[in-house]
Each structure stands twice: as structure tokens, then as C-alpha cells.
XYZ file of C-alpha atoms in Angstrom:
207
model
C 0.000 0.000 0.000
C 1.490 3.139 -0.910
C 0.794 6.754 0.288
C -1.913 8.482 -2.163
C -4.833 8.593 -0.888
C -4.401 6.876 1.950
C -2.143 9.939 3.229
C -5.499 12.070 3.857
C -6.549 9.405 6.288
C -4.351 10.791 10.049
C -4.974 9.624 13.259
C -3.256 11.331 16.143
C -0.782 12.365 13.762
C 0.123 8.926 11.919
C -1.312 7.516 8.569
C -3.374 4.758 9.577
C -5.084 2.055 7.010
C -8.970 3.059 7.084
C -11.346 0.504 8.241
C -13.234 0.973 4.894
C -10.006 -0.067 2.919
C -9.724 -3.638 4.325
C -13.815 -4.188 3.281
C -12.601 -2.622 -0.347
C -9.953 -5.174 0.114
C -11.680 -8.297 0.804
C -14.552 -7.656 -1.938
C -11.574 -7.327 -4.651
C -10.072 -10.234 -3.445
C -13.681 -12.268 -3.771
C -13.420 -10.631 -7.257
C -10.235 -11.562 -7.677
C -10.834 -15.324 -6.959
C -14.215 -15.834 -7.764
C -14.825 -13.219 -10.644
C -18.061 -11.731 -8.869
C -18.234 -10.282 -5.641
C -21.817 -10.965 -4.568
C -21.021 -12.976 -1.609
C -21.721 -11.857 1.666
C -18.983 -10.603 3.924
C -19.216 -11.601 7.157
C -17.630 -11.513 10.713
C -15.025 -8.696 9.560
C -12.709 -8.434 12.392
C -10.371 -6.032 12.609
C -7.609 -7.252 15.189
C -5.188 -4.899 14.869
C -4.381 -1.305 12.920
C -2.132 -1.118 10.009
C -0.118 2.298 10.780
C 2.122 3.562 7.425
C 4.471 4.667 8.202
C 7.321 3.442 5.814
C 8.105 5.933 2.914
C 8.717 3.275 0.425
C 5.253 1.470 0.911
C 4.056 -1.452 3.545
C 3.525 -5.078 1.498
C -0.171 -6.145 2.174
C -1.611 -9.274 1.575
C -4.905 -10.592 1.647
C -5.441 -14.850 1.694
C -8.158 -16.611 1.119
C -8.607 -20.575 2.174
C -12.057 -23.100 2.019
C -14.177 -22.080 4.862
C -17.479 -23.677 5.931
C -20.918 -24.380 4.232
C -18.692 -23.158 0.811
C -17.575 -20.013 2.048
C -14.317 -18.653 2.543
C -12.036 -17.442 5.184
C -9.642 -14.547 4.776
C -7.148 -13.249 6.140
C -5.159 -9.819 5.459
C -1.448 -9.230 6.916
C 1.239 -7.245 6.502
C 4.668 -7.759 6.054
C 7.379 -5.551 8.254
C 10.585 -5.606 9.309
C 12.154 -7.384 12.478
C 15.586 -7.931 14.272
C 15.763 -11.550 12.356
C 13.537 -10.976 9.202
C 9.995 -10.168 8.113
C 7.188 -10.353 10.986
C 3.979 -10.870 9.389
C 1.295 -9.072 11.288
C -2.722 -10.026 10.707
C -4.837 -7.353 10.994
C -8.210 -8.677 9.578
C -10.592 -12.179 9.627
C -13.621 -11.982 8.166
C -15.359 -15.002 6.252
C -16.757 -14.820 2.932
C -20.271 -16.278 2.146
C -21.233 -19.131 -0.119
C -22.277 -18.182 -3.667
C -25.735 -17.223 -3.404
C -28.651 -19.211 -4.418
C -31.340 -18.357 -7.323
C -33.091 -15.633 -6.336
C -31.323 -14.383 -3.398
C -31.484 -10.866 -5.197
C -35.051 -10.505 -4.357
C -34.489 -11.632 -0.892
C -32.116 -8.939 -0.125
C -33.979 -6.391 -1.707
C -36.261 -7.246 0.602
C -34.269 -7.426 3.636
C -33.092 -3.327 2.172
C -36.946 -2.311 1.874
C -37.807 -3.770 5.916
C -34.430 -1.703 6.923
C -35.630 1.239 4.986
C -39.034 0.675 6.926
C -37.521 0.500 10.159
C -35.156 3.856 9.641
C -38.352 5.904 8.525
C -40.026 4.591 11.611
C -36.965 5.560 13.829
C -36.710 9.325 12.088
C -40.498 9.762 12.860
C -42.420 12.763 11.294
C -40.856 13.304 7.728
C -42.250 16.834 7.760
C -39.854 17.469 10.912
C -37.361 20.263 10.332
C -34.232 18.058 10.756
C -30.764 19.599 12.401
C -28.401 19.650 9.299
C -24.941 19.724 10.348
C -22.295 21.528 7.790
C -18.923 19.339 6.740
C -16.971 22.243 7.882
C -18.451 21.587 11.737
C -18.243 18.160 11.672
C -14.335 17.915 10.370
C -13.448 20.437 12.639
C -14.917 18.539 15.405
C -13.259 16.023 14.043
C -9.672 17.471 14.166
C -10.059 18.410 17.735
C -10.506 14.908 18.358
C -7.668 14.189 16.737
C -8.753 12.781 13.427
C -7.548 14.861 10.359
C -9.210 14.111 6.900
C -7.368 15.215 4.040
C -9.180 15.967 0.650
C -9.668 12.558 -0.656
C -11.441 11.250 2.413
C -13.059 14.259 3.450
C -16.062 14.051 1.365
C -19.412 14.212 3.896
C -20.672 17.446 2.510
C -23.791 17.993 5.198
C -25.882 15.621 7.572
C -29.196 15.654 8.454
C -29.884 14.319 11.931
C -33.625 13.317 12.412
C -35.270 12.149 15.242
C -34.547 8.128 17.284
C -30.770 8.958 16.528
C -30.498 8.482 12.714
C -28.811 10.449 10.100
C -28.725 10.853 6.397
C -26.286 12.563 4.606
C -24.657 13.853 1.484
C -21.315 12.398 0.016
C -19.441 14.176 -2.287
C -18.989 11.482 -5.145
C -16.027 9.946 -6.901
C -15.165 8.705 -10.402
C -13.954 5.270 -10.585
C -12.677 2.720 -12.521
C -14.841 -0.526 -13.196
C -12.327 -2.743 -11.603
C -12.582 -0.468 -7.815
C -15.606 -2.361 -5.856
C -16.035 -0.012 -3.591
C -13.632 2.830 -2.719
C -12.616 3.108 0.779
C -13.282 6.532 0.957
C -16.459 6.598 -0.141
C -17.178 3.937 2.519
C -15.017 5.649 5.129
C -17.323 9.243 4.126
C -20.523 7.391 4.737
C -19.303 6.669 8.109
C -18.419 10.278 8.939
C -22.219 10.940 9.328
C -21.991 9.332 13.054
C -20.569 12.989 14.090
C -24.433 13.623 14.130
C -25.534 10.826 16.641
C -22.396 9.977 18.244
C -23.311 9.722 22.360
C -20.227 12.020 23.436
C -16.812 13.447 22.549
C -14.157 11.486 21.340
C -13.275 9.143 18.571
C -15.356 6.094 17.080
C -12.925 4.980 14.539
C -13.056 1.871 12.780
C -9.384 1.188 12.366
């Protein structure tokens, strides 16, 4: 993994691997592997952070193996430096799901519309004026925590916090090539918009 992006991503003052990039990892693994990435990830587990601080790059590598009920199991390390060689250090489980059957599409379009239900039901009155919340507040509120976004991952533009503690916000968008599944800072922005229901100061960082 090598700076770009990823440099915009500061925690306490050191470049640390987003949360979001290990999910963008495992789905282009799955892609990699399988050719399709519709299989559910489960159990993501993130054991320990990947901090990058090595100017040249830190070597990253995801692993797949059989899993259970014809699923997968993966695993993503990294490689650095020891006294007597290269430590390899895991930072991520998570299993992948068995292909889906025939018209598991439906189902989970389904399973979106009763979540959609349920968030509507939470928010309450739609005709409520909600408390929008400007990017500019919430990434300085961010800093102070100690969480600096650069440009790339800064991209929450406003939130909108309704009532029973949800929020919906806007993302500034990003092109992308068909081969990126999902871009971790898209992912990462999306999760910005718990500034707005967060219980308390301080950081909830998936990391």
C-alpha cells in the first residue's frame, strides 16, 4: 500500500489504514478469486491497525482458504521488518459467504426495503425540520478529536440528523474505474455521518 490517498486518512498524527479499505480489500479479493463479488462478507474483524508509516510502501496481503458451508475465510497481513527478518502481522478475519442461491437478489432487496421501513419509523415525522450539520463543523470537530481528513477522504458534505438517533447525509462522489468495488473513501465518508448521533466526545474509529 502506498501513500496516495491513503495519506489524507491521520490519526493522532500517523497515517493509519482506514477501516473501509480492508472491506474494499476483501470484496476485490472475492473478485479476484471468484470473478463476482456478490457474496456476503461476514464476521469482519479487525484485530489490529495497520499504521504507514514506511516511505517506500508497507507489502499487504490478503489470503483466502475453504471455509465452511462453501464459504471462505480470509485473512489480510502485513509484512514488516524485524531484528531476524519479516514479521507478518494479521490485521483482519472476516469469512466470505457461499455463492448465493437463485433468487437471493429478491431476498435482499427485501431485507433493504424492511431496513428502509424500520429507519423511517426511527426518524419519525418526515415533515420534521431536521438539524443539518455543515462538513466544515463536523471535520473540525473532528480534528479536535484528533482525526484529520485530508481531501480525498473528506467528502461528507452535510448531515441531516432526524429524530430516534439516525442520520442521512450527502457524500461528495467519486469517479472510478470498473475494476474499484467499492472505494474506501467513499465507505469511510458514509461513516463520517456518526458525528451527528455519536453519544459524546471522542473518537469512534473503525481502524
Amino acid at each position: 500500500a502506498s501513500s496516495g490517498g491513503l495519506a489524507d486518512h491521520v490519526v493522532q498524527g500517523q497515517v493509519i489504514f482506514p477501516g473501509a479499505g480492508f472491506v474494499e480489500l476483501l470484496f476485490a479479493a472475492q473478485d479476484a478469486v471468484l470473478g463476482e463479488t456478490s457474496r456476503v462478507l461476514r464476521d469482519v474483524e479487525i484485530r489490529e491497525p495497520l499504521f504507514l508509516t514506511d516511505p517506500a510502501g508497507t507489502q499487504v496481503r490478503t489470503r483466502l482458504a475453504p471455509g465452511g458451508d462453501g464459504g471462505l475465510a480470509a485473512e489480510i497481513s502485513s509484512q514488516v521488518p524485524g531484528p531476524e527478518g519479516m514479521i507478518t502481522r494479521m490485521h483482519v478475519t472476516a469469512a466470505i459467504g457461499a455463492a448465493p442461491a437463485p433468487g437471493a437478489g429478491l431476498a435482499l432487496a427485501g431485507v433493504l426495503g424492511e431496513v428502509r421501513a424500520r429507519v423511517s419509523a426511527l426518524a419519525g415525522d418526515a415533515a420534521a425540520e431536521p438539524d443539518i450539520i455543515h462538513a466544515d463543523d463536523v471535520y473540525s470537530e473532528f480534528a479536535d478529536d484528533g482525526l484529520r481528513y485530508g481531501p480525498q477522504f473528506a467528502r461528507l458534505r452535510r448531515v441531516r440528523r432526524l429524530p430516534g438517533g439516525v442520520a442521512c447525509g450527502e457524500v461528495r462522489g467519486l469517479d472510478t474505474p470498473p475494476s474499484r468495488q467499492l472505494p474506501a473513501t467513499l465507505l469511510d465518508a458514509a461513516m463520517h455521518m456518526h458525528a451527528a448521533v455519536k453519544p459524546g466526545p471522542g473518537l469512534y474509529l473503525p481502524v
